[in-house]
PDB file of C-alpha atoms in Angstrom:
ATOM      1  CA  MET A   1     141.757-215.069-200.506  1.00 68.00           C
ATOM      2  CA  PRO A   2     143.385-212.137-198.317  1.00 86.00           C
ATOM      3  CA  GLN A   3     146.622-210.496-199.449  1.00 92.00           C
ATOM      4  CA  ILE A   4     149.524-210.047-197.130  1.00 95.00           C
ATOM      5  CA  PHE A   5     151.675-208.032-199.025  1.00 97.00           C
ATOM      6  CA  SER A   6     153.843-208.570-202.175  1.00 97.00           C
ATOM      7  CA  ILE A   7     157.422-209.230-202.673  1.00 97.00           C
ATOM      8  CA  GLY A   8     158.064-207.795-206.290  1.00 96.00           C
ATOM      9  CA  SER A   9     155.917-208.974-209.301  1.00 97.00           C
ATOM     10  CA  TYR A  10     154.569-212.399-206.298  1.00 98.00           C
ATOM     11  CA  VAL A  11     152.018-212.234-203.933  1.00 98.00           C
ATOM     12  CA  VAL A  12     151.761-213.796-200.440  1.00 98.00           C
ATOM     13  CA  TYR A  13     147.906-215.099-199.253  1.00 96.00           C
ATOM     14  CA  PHE A  14     145.854-216.971-197.307  1.00 93.00           C
ATOM     15  CA  TRP A  15     143.641-219.733-198.992  1.00 86.00           C
ATOM     16  CA  SER A  16     139.788-218.553-196.987  1.00 72.00           C
ATOM     17  CA  ASP A  17     139.102-221.977-197.278  1.00 67.00           C
ATOM     18  CA  GLU A  18     141.329-223.978-195.685  1.00 63.00           C
ATOM     19  CA  GLY A  19     138.469-227.011-194.529  1.00 63.00           C
ATOM     20  CA  GLU A  20     138.489-228.462-190.935  1.00 66.00           C
ATOM     21  CA  PRO A  21     140.418-229.057-189.075  1.00 64.00           C
ATOM     22  CA  LYS A  22     142.613-225.964-190.493  1.00 68.00           C
ATOM     23  CA  GLU A  23     146.237-227.115-191.467  1.00 79.00           C
ATOM     24  CA  PRO A  24     148.603-225.323-189.385  1.00 84.00           C
ATOM     25  CA  VAL A  25     149.627-221.783-190.031  1.00 90.00           C
ATOM     26  CA  HIS A  26     150.660-221.535-193.906  1.00 93.00           C
ATOM     27  CA  VAL A  27     151.121-219.290-196.365  1.00 96.00           C
ATOM     28  CA  HIS A  28     150.136-219.510-200.660  1.00 97.00           C
ATOM     29  CA  VAL A  29     153.068-217.746-202.730  1.00 98.00           C
ATOM     30  CA  ALA A  30     151.616-217.160-206.606  1.00 97.00           C
ATOM     31  CA  HIS A  31     153.033-214.334-209.876  1.00 96.00           C
ATOM     32  CA  GLY A  32     150.431-211.448-209.747  1.00 95.00           C
ATOM     33  CA  ARG A  33     147.376-212.256-208.180  1.00 94.00           C
ATOM     34  CA  PRO A  34     146.395-215.260-205.482  1.00 94.00           C
ATOM     35  CA  GLN A  35     145.722-218.641-207.759  1.00 92.00           C
ATOM     36  CA  LYS A  36     144.041-221.929-206.386  1.00 88.00           C
ATOM     37  CA  ASN A  37     147.335-223.714-207.509  1.00 89.00           C
ATOM     38  CA  GLY A  38     149.364-220.630-205.316  1.00 94.00           C
ATOM     39  CA  THR A  39     152.990-222.249-203.774  1.00 97.00           C
ATOM     40  CA  LYS A  40     152.015-223.337-200.664  1.00 96.00           C
ATOM     41  CA  ILE A  41     155.195-222.629-197.213  1.00 97.00           C
ATOM     42  CA  TRP A  42     154.719-223.503-193.701  1.00 95.00           C
ATOM     43  CA  ILE A  43     155.243-221.499-190.992  1.00 94.00           C
ATOM     44  CA  THR A  44     156.861-224.099-188.370  1.00 91.00           C
ATOM     45  CA  LYS A  45     157.242-223.290-184.691  1.00 89.00           C
ATOM     46  CA  SER A  46     160.489-221.631-184.684  1.00 92.00           C
ATOM     47  CA  MET A  47     159.434-219.523-187.511  1.00 92.00           C
ATOM     48  CA  HIS A  48     161.347-220.640-190.279  1.00 94.00           C
ATOM     49  CA  CYS A  49     159.121-222.090-194.182  1.00 95.00           C
ATOM     50  CA  ILE A  50     159.242-224.843-195.314  1.00 96.00           C
ATOM     51  CA  VAL A  51     157.867-225.738-199.132  1.00 97.00           C
ATOM     52  CA  ALA A  52     154.410-227.943-199.656  1.00 95.00           C
ATOM     53  CA  HIS A  53     154.013-227.699-203.323  1.00 96.00           C
ATOM     54  CA  ASN A  54     155.728-225.262-205.928  1.00 97.00           C
ATOM     55  CA  LYS A  55     152.427-225.897-207.989  1.00 95.00           C
ATOM     56  CA  SER A  56     152.586-222.184-208.838  1.00 95.00           C
ATOM     57  CA  LYS A  57     156.225-223.474-210.261  1.00 96.00           C
ATOM     58  CA  ILE A  58     158.706-220.093-208.666  1.00 97.00           C
ATOM     59  CA  PRO A  59     162.509-220.841-209.817  1.00 97.00           C
ATOM     60  CA  MET A  60     163.825-221.534-207.068  1.00 96.00           C
ATOM     61  CA  HIS A  61     166.597-218.557-206.433  1.00 97.00           C
ATOM     62  CA  ILE A  62     163.594-216.480-206.168  1.00 97.00           C
ATOM     63  CA  LEU A  63     161.419-219.311-203.590  1.00 97.00           C
ATOM     64  CA  ASN A  64     164.488-218.748-201.633  1.00 97.00           C
ATOM     65  CA  ASP A  65     164.096-215.075-201.478  1.00 97.00           C
ATOM     66  CA  ILE A  66     160.573-215.105-200.849  1.00 98.00           C
ATOM     67  CA  MET A  67     160.999-217.817-198.386  1.00 97.00           C
ATOM     68  CA  SER A  68     163.740-215.731-196.560  1.00 97.00           C
ATOM     69  CA  VAL A  69     161.677-212.673-196.197  1.00 98.00           C
ATOM     70  CA  ILE A  70     158.346-214.652-195.191  1.00 97.00           C
ATOM     71  CA  GLU A  71     160.797-216.297-192.463  1.00 97.00           C
ATOM     72  CA  VAL A  72     161.626-212.655-191.122  1.00 97.00           C
ATOM     73  CA  ARG A  73     157.578-211.678-191.069  1.00 97.00           C
ATOM     74  CA  ALA A  74     156.511-214.448-189.722  1.00 95.00           C
ATOM     75  CA  MET A  75     155.049-213.462-186.036  1.00 93.00           C
ATOM     76  CA  TYR A  76     152.993-210.582-188.604  1.00 95.00           C
ATOM     77  CA  ILE A  77     151.536-213.509-191.067  1.00 95.00           C
ATOM     78  CA  CYS A  78     150.542-215.625-187.528  1.00 91.00           C
ATOM     79  CA  SER A  79     148.973-212.245-186.199  1.00 91.00           C
ATOM     80  CA  GLU A  80     146.513-211.857-189.859  1.00 92.00           C
ATOM     81  CA  TRP A  81     146.504-215.815-189.522  1.00 89.00           C
ATOM     82  CA  GLU A  82     144.450-215.060-185.889  1.00 88.00           C
ATOM     83  CA  LYS A  83     142.562-212.430-186.945  1.00 88.00           C
ATOM     84  CA  HIS A  84     141.511-213.717-190.435  1.00 86.00           C
ATOM     85  CA  PHE A  85     140.283-217.753-189.279  1.00 82.00           C
ATOM     86  CA  GLU A  86     139.417-215.710-185.729  1.00 78.00           C
ATOM     87  CA  GLU A  87     141.749-218.666-184.011  1.00 71.00           C
ATOM     88  CA  ILE A  88     144.548-218.363-182.068  1.00 65.00           C
ATOM     89  CA  SER A  89     147.270-220.816-183.006  1.00 66.00           C
ATOM     90  CA  TYR A  90     149.736-222.146-181.505  1.00 61.00           C
ATOM     91  CA  TYR A  91     153.004-221.300-183.209  1.00 59.00           C
ATOM     92  CA  CYS A  92     152.359-217.788-182.923  1.00 63.00           C
TER      93      CYS A  92
END
């Protein structure tokens, strides 16, 4: 689970085993360290965020701040996705 960056005490990371076919570009977020059930956030074609699920139960006011940072860094995330999964994303 490569960590992409952190926001305060929250880590933003990819889950390496995405299965086949791979899901579109998204990140997971968890407090402290990557976890299997981290919150999943999709990155849309317009580089906005959608919460797929909040399994790590991040409080909404914190999650909104995290999603703002993810949106600002969406192009970087797409670039890292392509490097990590060795595939071009039609989102980026």
